[in-house]
Amino acid sequence: HIPVGFERHRCGEGKVLTQVTLPLLAAGRSVLSFEAMPRNAHIVRASVALNRDNEALGRHVLVNKAVVNATRYAEGSPVCMYWPQRQQRNANNQGAFGIYLPAGRPEYDCQAEVNVTTINAEIETNGLRGAAWAAIKADCETCERNAFYGGASLWCGDHPPGLIVTEYFKGMAWLGAFARDYGYSSPGDQFGDARIRLETRGPMCP
């Protein structure tokens, strides 16, 4: 199983340009995707459905929820996907909603309200405990930290991902701390998409 979590799916000129999910499915691999934005989730489902004539296509599970850390949000509670006015939003990136706020607040320009979940919860819900994970690709506009720390059963399972590819920029000290906690290589001076590899069982894993 390859979890492709927190991935942005870009849409332009009538074409869905998935960067990871469809190529892996076409290679016969199983994919667990997380996509919080309902419109994007619809695009992902439609894209996979259009490719179902490929008999080699792997199993696909799509979770249309915001992936968080359970210590910050109550499991299943609704959140507002919000883009702060202080930041200039790229209109071509419709997945760029990395800030979640409590739902039901009219003062926020809420683009969508979705329920929250954790990696741990979805592994249980989808019967994936004990699955062997090859890699994880994460890019969710700054939600990676909360998402990762809600996935101890993934990082500490019998077959944790050997490779993590995630958005990373200078000053994101949390990724180095995460790598030390769960036994991955340091992101070092990487910029953009950092690649960290499993080296040992981390101290956060019993």
PDB file of C-alpha atoms in Angstrom:
ATOM      1  CA  HIS A   1       0.000   0.000   0.000  1.00  0.00           C
ATOM      2  CA  ILE A   2       1.244   3.475  -0.796  1.00  0.00           C
ATOM      3  CA  PRO A   3      -0.472   6.309   1.033  1.00  0.00           C
ATOM      4  CA  VAL A   4      -0.588   9.416  -1.059  1.00  0.00           C
ATOM      5  CA  GLY A   5      -1.833  11.737   1.605  1.00  0.00           C
ATOM      6  CA  PHE A   6      -2.529  15.434   1.622  1.00  0.00           C
ATOM      7  CA  GLU A   7      -1.829  15.698  -2.085  1.00  0.00           C
ATOM      8  CA  ARG A   8      -2.932  18.673  -4.154  1.00  0.00           C
ATOM      9  CA  HIS A   9      -4.698  17.763  -7.385  1.00  0.00           C
ATOM     10  CA  ARG A  10      -4.388  20.619  -9.850  1.00  0.00           C
ATOM     11  CA  CYS A  11      -7.039  21.342 -12.455  1.00  0.00           C
ATOM     12  CA  GLY A  12      -6.429  23.391 -15.580  1.00  0.00           C
ATOM     13  CA  GLU A  13      -7.742  23.596 -19.136  1.00  0.00           C
ATOM     14  CA  GLY A  14     -10.175  20.763 -18.494  1.00  0.00           C
ATOM     15  CA  LYS A  15      -7.456  18.284 -17.562  1.00  0.00           C
ATOM     16  CA  VAL A  16      -6.844  16.787 -14.146  1.00  0.00           C
ATOM     17  CA  LEU A  17      -3.104  16.729 -13.556  1.00  0.00           C
ATOM     18  CA  THR A  18      -2.589  14.309 -10.701  1.00  0.00           C
ATOM     19  CA  GLN A  19       1.060  14.081  -9.818  1.00  0.00           C
ATOM     20  CA  VAL A  20       1.180  10.814  -7.941  1.00  0.00           C
ATOM     21  CA  THR A  21      -2.069   8.894  -7.580  1.00  0.00           C
ATOM     22  CA  LEU A  22      -2.867   7.841 -11.149  1.00  0.00           C
ATOM     23  CA  PRO A  23       0.661   6.733 -12.106  1.00  0.00           C
ATOM     24  CA  LEU A  24       0.854   4.514  -9.019  1.00  0.00           C
ATOM     25  CA  LEU A  25      -2.603   3.053  -9.596  1.00  0.00           C
ATOM     26  CA  ALA A  26      -1.702   2.376 -13.223  1.00  0.00           C
ATOM     27  CA  ALA A  27       1.359   0.482 -11.966  1.00  0.00           C
ATOM     28  CA  GLY A  28      -0.978  -1.781  -9.966  1.00  0.00           C
ATOM     29  CA  ARG A  29      -0.166  -0.281  -6.577  1.00  0.00           C
ATOM     30  CA  SER A  30      -2.772   0.389  -3.890  1.00  0.00           C
ATOM     31  CA  VAL A  31      -3.191   4.035  -2.910  1.00  0.00           C
ATOM     32  CA  LEU A  32      -4.729   5.737   0.115  1.00  0.00           C
ATOM     33  CA  SER A  33      -5.453   9.395  -0.722  1.00  0.00           C
ATOM     34  CA  PHE A  34      -6.501  12.243   1.539  1.00  0.00           C
ATOM     35  CA  GLU A  35      -8.197  15.217  -0.107  1.00  0.00           C
ATOM     36  CA  ALA A  36     -10.074  17.662   2.092  1.00  0.00           C
ATOM     37  CA  MET A  37     -11.532  20.016  -0.515  1.00  0.00           C
ATOM     38  CA  PRO A  38     -14.818  18.486  -1.803  1.00  0.00           C
ATOM     39  CA  ARG A  39     -14.340  19.820  -5.335  1.00  0.00           C
ATOM     40  CA  ASN A  40     -10.868  18.331  -5.541  1.00  0.00           C
ATOM     41  CA  ALA A  41     -12.083  15.018  -4.128  1.00  0.00           C
ATOM     42  CA  HIS A  42     -14.699  14.856  -6.881  1.00  0.00           C
ATOM     43  CA  ILE A  43     -11.979  15.423  -9.497  1.00  0.00           C
ATOM     44  CA  VAL A  44      -9.864  12.633  -8.034  1.00  0.00           C
ATOM     45  CA  ARG A  45     -12.798  10.184  -8.009  1.00  0.00           C
ATOM     46  CA  ALA A  46     -13.711  11.067 -11.591  1.00  0.00           C
ATOM     47  CA  SER A  47     -10.118  10.689 -12.748  1.00  0.00           C
ATOM     48  CA  VAL A  48      -9.797   7.244 -11.216  1.00  0.00           C
ATOM     49  CA  ALA A  49     -13.171   6.189 -12.652  1.00  0.00           C
ATOM     50  CA  LEU A  50     -12.070   7.223 -16.162  1.00  0.00           C
ATOM     51  CA  ASN A  51      -9.117   4.860 -15.854  1.00  0.00           C
ATOM     52  CA  ARG A  52     -11.030   1.838 -14.579  1.00  0.00           C
ATOM     53  CA  ASP A  53     -10.814   0.146 -17.981  1.00  0.00           C
ATOM     54  CA  ASN A  54      -7.195  -0.577 -17.070  1.00  0.00           C
ATOM     55  CA  GLU A  55      -7.475  -4.044 -15.511  1.00  0.00           C
ATOM     56  CA  ALA A  56      -4.134  -3.582 -13.759  1.00  0.00           C
ATOM     57  CA  LEU A  57      -5.348  -0.524 -11.840  1.00  0.00           C
ATOM     58  CA  GLY A  58      -4.669  -0.872  -8.118  1.00  0.00           C
ATOM     59  CA  ARG A  59      -7.084  -0.373  -5.226  1.00  0.00           C
ATOM     60  CA  HIS A  60      -7.876   3.244  -4.428  1.00  0.00           C
ATOM     61  CA  VAL A  61      -9.286   4.588  -1.150  1.00  0.00           C
ATOM     62  CA  LEU A  62     -10.113   8.287  -1.059  1.00  0.00           C
ATOM     63  CA  VAL A  63     -10.715  10.038   2.261  1.00  0.00           C
ATOM     64  CA  ASN A  64     -12.582  13.337   1.789  1.00  0.00           C
ATOM     65  CA  LYS A  65     -11.687  14.822   5.173  1.00  0.00           C
ATOM     66  CA  ALA A  66      -9.144  17.225   6.634  1.00  0.00           C
ATOM     67  CA  VAL A  67      -6.220  15.276   8.095  1.00  0.00           C
ATOM     68  CA  VAL A  68      -5.201  16.621  11.499  1.00  0.00           C
ATOM     69  CA  ASN A  69      -3.621  15.758  14.821  1.00  0.00           C
ATOM     70  CA  ALA A  70      -6.248  14.420  17.235  1.00  0.00           C
ATOM     71  CA  THR A  71      -4.812  16.486  20.087  1.00  0.00           C
ATOM     72  CA  ARG A  72      -5.872  19.669  18.280  1.00  0.00           C
ATOM     73  CA  TYR A  73      -9.313  18.747  16.931  1.00  0.00           C
ATOM     74  CA  ALA A  74     -11.992  16.334  18.125  1.00  0.00           C
ATOM     75  CA  GLU A  75     -12.321  13.363  15.785  1.00  0.00           C
ATOM     76  CA  GLY A  76     -15.095  13.959  13.248  1.00  0.00           C
ATOM     77  CA  SER A  77     -15.651  17.610  14.138  1.00  0.00           C
ATOM     78  CA  PRO A  78     -16.272  20.022  11.228  1.00  0.00           C
ATOM     79  CA  VAL A  79     -13.716  22.640  10.261  1.00  0.00           C
ATOM     80  CA  CYS A  80     -13.768  25.566   7.878  1.00  0.00           C
ATOM     81  CA  MET A  81     -11.224  25.534   5.053  1.00  0.00           C
ATOM     82  CA  TYR A  82     -10.026  29.095   4.965  1.00  0.00           C
ATOM     83  CA  TRP A  83      -7.535  31.239   3.067  1.00  0.00           C
ATOM     84  CA  PRO A  84      -6.294  34.248   5.083  1.00  0.00           C
ATOM     85  CA  GLN A  85      -6.526  37.625   3.368  1.00  0.00           C
ATOM     86  CA  ARG A  86      -2.936  38.473   4.330  1.00  0.00           C
ATOM     87  CA  GLN A  87      -1.685  35.856   1.884  1.00  0.00           C
ATOM     88  CA  GLN A  88      -1.940  36.168  -1.877  1.00  0.00           C
ATOM     89  CA  ARG A  89      -3.648  33.067  -3.102  1.00  0.00           C
ATOM     90  CA  ASN A  90      -2.632  31.418  -6.355  1.00  0.00           C
ATOM     91  CA  ALA A  91      -5.951  30.969  -8.164  1.00  0.00           C
ATOM     92  CA  ASN A  92      -4.500  28.095 -10.205  1.00  0.00           C
ATOM     93  CA  ASN A  93      -3.926  26.058  -7.055  1.00  0.00           C
ATOM     94  CA  GLN A  94      -7.400  25.216  -5.857  1.00  0.00           C
ATOM     95  CA  GLY A  95      -5.949  22.894  -3.240  1.00  0.00           C
ATOM     96  CA  ALA A  96      -4.304  25.728  -1.345  1.00  0.00           C
ATOM     97  CA  PHE A  97      -6.435  25.727   1.782  1.00  0.00           C
ATOM     98  CA  GLY A  98      -4.006  24.820   4.523  1.00  0.00           C
ATOM     99  CA  ILE A  99      -5.661  26.700   7.375  1.00  0.00           C
ATOM    100  CA  TYR A 100      -8.529  25.122   9.271  1.00  0.00           C
ATOM    101  CA  LEU A 101     -10.736  27.086  11.647  1.00  0.00           C
ATOM    102  CA  PRO A 102     -13.815  26.155  13.685  1.00  0.00           C
ATOM    103  CA  ALA A 103     -16.860  25.777  11.450  1.00  0.00           C
ATOM    104  CA  GLY A 104     -19.977  27.939  11.749  1.00  0.00           C
ATOM    105  CA  ARG A 105     -18.180  31.291  12.066  1.00  0.00           C
ATOM    106  CA  PRO A 106     -19.651  33.768   9.521  1.00  0.00           C
ATOM    107  CA  GLU A 107     -16.688  36.155   9.846  1.00  0.00           C
ATOM    108  CA  TYR A 108     -14.482  33.629   8.022  1.00  0.00           C
ATOM    109  CA  ASP A 109     -14.542  33.340   4.252  1.00  0.00           C
ATOM    110  CA  CYS A 110     -15.169  29.625   4.483  1.00  0.00           C
ATOM    111  CA  GLN A 111     -14.538  27.833   1.203  1.00  0.00           C
ATOM    112  CA  ALA A 112     -15.869  24.518   2.476  1.00  0.00           C
ATOM    113  CA  GLU A 113     -16.742  22.781   5.731  1.00  0.00           C
ATOM    114  CA  VAL A 114     -15.416  19.260   6.122  1.00  0.00           C
ATOM    115  CA  ASN A 115     -14.997  16.777   8.944  1.00  0.00           C
ATOM    116  CA  VAL A 116     -11.580  16.031  10.361  1.00  0.00           C
ATOM    117  CA  THR A 117      -9.796  12.727  10.713  1.00  0.00           C
ATOM    118  CA  THR A 118      -6.343  11.369  11.504  1.00  0.00           C
ATOM    119  CA  ILE A 119      -4.050   8.986   9.685  1.00  0.00           C
ATOM    120  CA  ASN A 120      -4.461   6.601  12.634  1.00  0.00           C
ATOM    121  CA  ALA A 121      -8.253   6.637  12.349  1.00  0.00           C
ATOM    122  CA  GLU A 122      -8.291   5.994   8.599  1.00  0.00           C
ATOM    123  CA  ILE A 123      -5.827   3.120   8.842  1.00  0.00           C
ATOM    124  CA  GLU A 124      -8.240   1.469  11.293  1.00  0.00           C
ATOM    125  CA  THR A 125     -11.397   2.375   9.360  1.00  0.00           C
ATOM    126  CA  ASN A 126     -10.066   0.996   6.088  1.00  0.00           C
ATOM    127  CA  GLY A 127      -8.618  -2.192   7.560  1.00  0.00           C
ATOM    128  CA  LEU A 128      -5.028  -1.236   6.814  1.00  0.00           C
ATOM    129  CA  ARG A 129      -3.396  -2.085  10.134  1.00  0.00           C
ATOM    130  CA  GLY A 130      -0.444  -4.311   9.325  1.00  0.00           C
ATOM    131  CA  ALA A 131      -0.234  -3.148   5.703  1.00  0.00           C
ATOM    132  CA  ALA A 132       3.201  -2.630   4.168  1.00  0.00           C
ATOM    133  CA  TRP A 133       3.697   0.990   3.112  1.00  0.00           C
ATOM    134  CA  ALA A 134       6.212   1.906   0.424  1.00  0.00           C
ATOM    135  CA  ALA A 135       6.103   5.704   0.583  1.00  0.00           C
ATOM    136  CA  ILE A 136       4.078   8.762   1.476  1.00  0.00           C
ATOM    137  CA  LYS A 137       3.744  12.004  -0.518  1.00  0.00           C
ATOM    138  CA  ALA A 138       2.503  15.020   1.438  1.00  0.00           C
ATOM    139  CA  ASP A 139       1.736  18.541   0.278  1.00  0.00           C
ATOM    140  CA  CYS A 140      -1.129  20.259   2.069  1.00  0.00           C
ATOM    141  CA  GLU A 141      -0.111  23.876   2.484  1.00  0.00           C
ATOM    142  CA  THR A 142       1.344  23.703   6.009  1.00  0.00           C
ATOM    143  CA  CYS A 143      -0.947  21.023   7.465  1.00  0.00           C
ATOM    144  CA  GLU A 144       1.773  18.367   7.236  1.00  0.00           C
ATOM    145  CA  ARG A 145       2.957  18.735  10.823  1.00  0.00           C
ATOM    146  CA  ASN A 146      -0.468  18.123  12.363  1.00  0.00           C
ATOM    147  CA  ALA A 147      -1.188  15.338   9.910  1.00  0.00           C
ATOM    148  CA  PHE A 148       2.082  13.521  10.569  1.00  0.00           C
ATOM    149  CA  TYR A 149       1.729  13.679  14.331  1.00  0.00           C
ATOM    150  CA  GLY A 150      -1.702  12.087  14.016  1.00  0.00           C
ATOM    151  CA  GLY A 151      -0.200   9.009  12.368  1.00  0.00           C
ATOM    152  CA  ALA A 152       1.851   7.159  14.983  1.00  0.00           C
ATOM    153  CA  SER A 153       0.315   3.824  13.962  1.00  0.00           C
ATOM    154  CA  LEU A 154       1.760   4.386  10.480  1.00  0.00           C
ATOM    155  CA  TRP A 155       5.256   5.422  11.543  1.00  0.00           C
ATOM    156  CA  CYS A 156       5.436   2.817  14.322  1.00  0.00           C
ATOM    157  CA  GLY A 157       3.727  -0.061  12.522  1.00  0.00           C
ATOM    158  CA  ASP A 158       5.380  -3.262  11.377  1.00  0.00           C
ATOM    159  CA  HIS A 159       5.981  -1.859   7.876  1.00  0.00           C
ATOM    160  CA  PRO A 160       6.328   1.952   8.040  1.00  0.00           C
ATOM    161  CA  PRO A 161       6.936   3.951   4.844  1.00  0.00           C
ATOM    162  CA  GLY A 162      10.526   3.670   3.698  1.00  0.00           C
ATOM    163  CA  LEU A 163      10.339   7.071   2.040  1.00  0.00           C
ATOM    164  CA  ILE A 164       8.577  10.332   2.898  1.00  0.00           C
ATOM    165  CA  VAL A 165       8.359  13.114   0.330  1.00  0.00           C
ATOM    166  CA  THR A 166       6.927  16.309   1.784  1.00  0.00           C
ATOM    167  CA  GLU A 167       6.894  20.044   1.208  1.00  0.00           C
ATOM    168  CA  TYR A 168       9.764  21.596   3.141  1.00  0.00           C
ATOM    169  CA  PHE A 169      11.321  25.027   3.351  1.00  0.00           C
ATOM    170  CA  LYS A 170      14.040  26.597   5.468  1.00  0.00           C
ATOM    171  CA  GLY A 171      12.789  27.264   8.963  1.00  0.00           C
ATOM    172  CA  MET A 172      10.433  24.263   9.162  1.00  0.00           C
ATOM    173  CA  ALA A 173      12.138  22.872  12.255  1.00  0.00           C
ATOM    174  CA  TRP A 174       9.285  20.459  12.931  1.00  0.00           C
ATOM    175  CA  LEU A 175      10.329  18.074  10.129  1.00  0.00           C
ATOM    176  CA  GLY A 176      13.787  17.569  11.624  1.00  0.00           C
ATOM    177  CA  ALA A 177      12.207  16.865  15.018  1.00  0.00           C
ATOM    178  CA  PHE A 178       9.734  14.456  13.432  1.00  0.00           C
ATOM    179  CA  ALA A 179      12.560  12.646  11.642  1.00  0.00           C
ATOM    180  CA  ARG A 180      14.435  12.181  14.927  1.00  0.00           C
ATOM    181  CA  ASP A 181      11.272  11.067  16.748  1.00  0.00           C
ATOM    182  CA  TYR A 182      10.385   8.375  14.202  1.00  0.00           C
ATOM    183  CA  GLY A 183      13.767   7.221  12.884  1.00  0.00           C
ATOM    184  CA  TYR A 184      14.015   9.018   9.534  1.00  0.00           C
ATOM    185  CA  SER A 185      16.986  10.769   7.960  1.00  0.00           C
ATOM    186  CA  SER A 186      17.382  14.509   8.484  1.00  0.00           C
ATOM    187  CA  PRO A 187      15.910  16.811   5.809  1.00  0.00           C
ATOM    188  CA  GLY A 188      19.122  18.830   6.016  1.00  0.00           C
ATOM    189  CA  ASP A 189      19.324  21.682   3.504  1.00  0.00           C
ATOM    190  CA  GLN A 190      16.722  20.330   1.099  1.00  0.00           C
ATOM    191  CA  PHE A 191      14.296  22.858  -0.356  1.00  0.00           C
ATOM    192  CA  GLY A 192      10.857  22.342  -1.883  1.00  0.00           C
ATOM    193  CA  ASP A 193      10.070  18.621  -1.770  1.00  0.00           C
ATOM    194  CA  ALA A 194      12.256  17.043   0.925  1.00  0.00           C
ATOM    195  CA  ARG A 195      12.942  13.307   0.817  1.00  0.00           C
ATOM    196  CA  ILE A 196      13.643  11.585   4.103  1.00  0.00           C
ATOM    197  CA  ARG A 197      14.252   7.846   4.423  1.00  0.00           C
ATOM    198  CA  LEU A 198      13.592   5.381   7.208  1.00  0.00           C
ATOM    199  CA  GLU A 199      16.818   4.513   9.033  1.00  0.00           C
ATOM    200  CA  THR A 200      15.790   2.913  12.327  1.00  0.00           C
ATOM    201  CA  ARG A 201      12.899   2.548  14.739  1.00  0.00           C
ATOM    202  CA  GLY A 202      12.455   5.958  16.347  1.00  0.00           C
ATOM    203  CA  PRO A 203      12.338   6.737  20.076  1.00  0.00           C
ATOM    204  CA  MET A 204       8.640   7.659  19.845  1.00  0.00           C
ATOM    205  CA  CYS A 205       7.821   4.083  18.831  1.00  0.00           C
ATOM    206  CA  PRO A 206       7.401   1.616  21.723  1.00  0.00           C
TER     207      PRO A 206
END
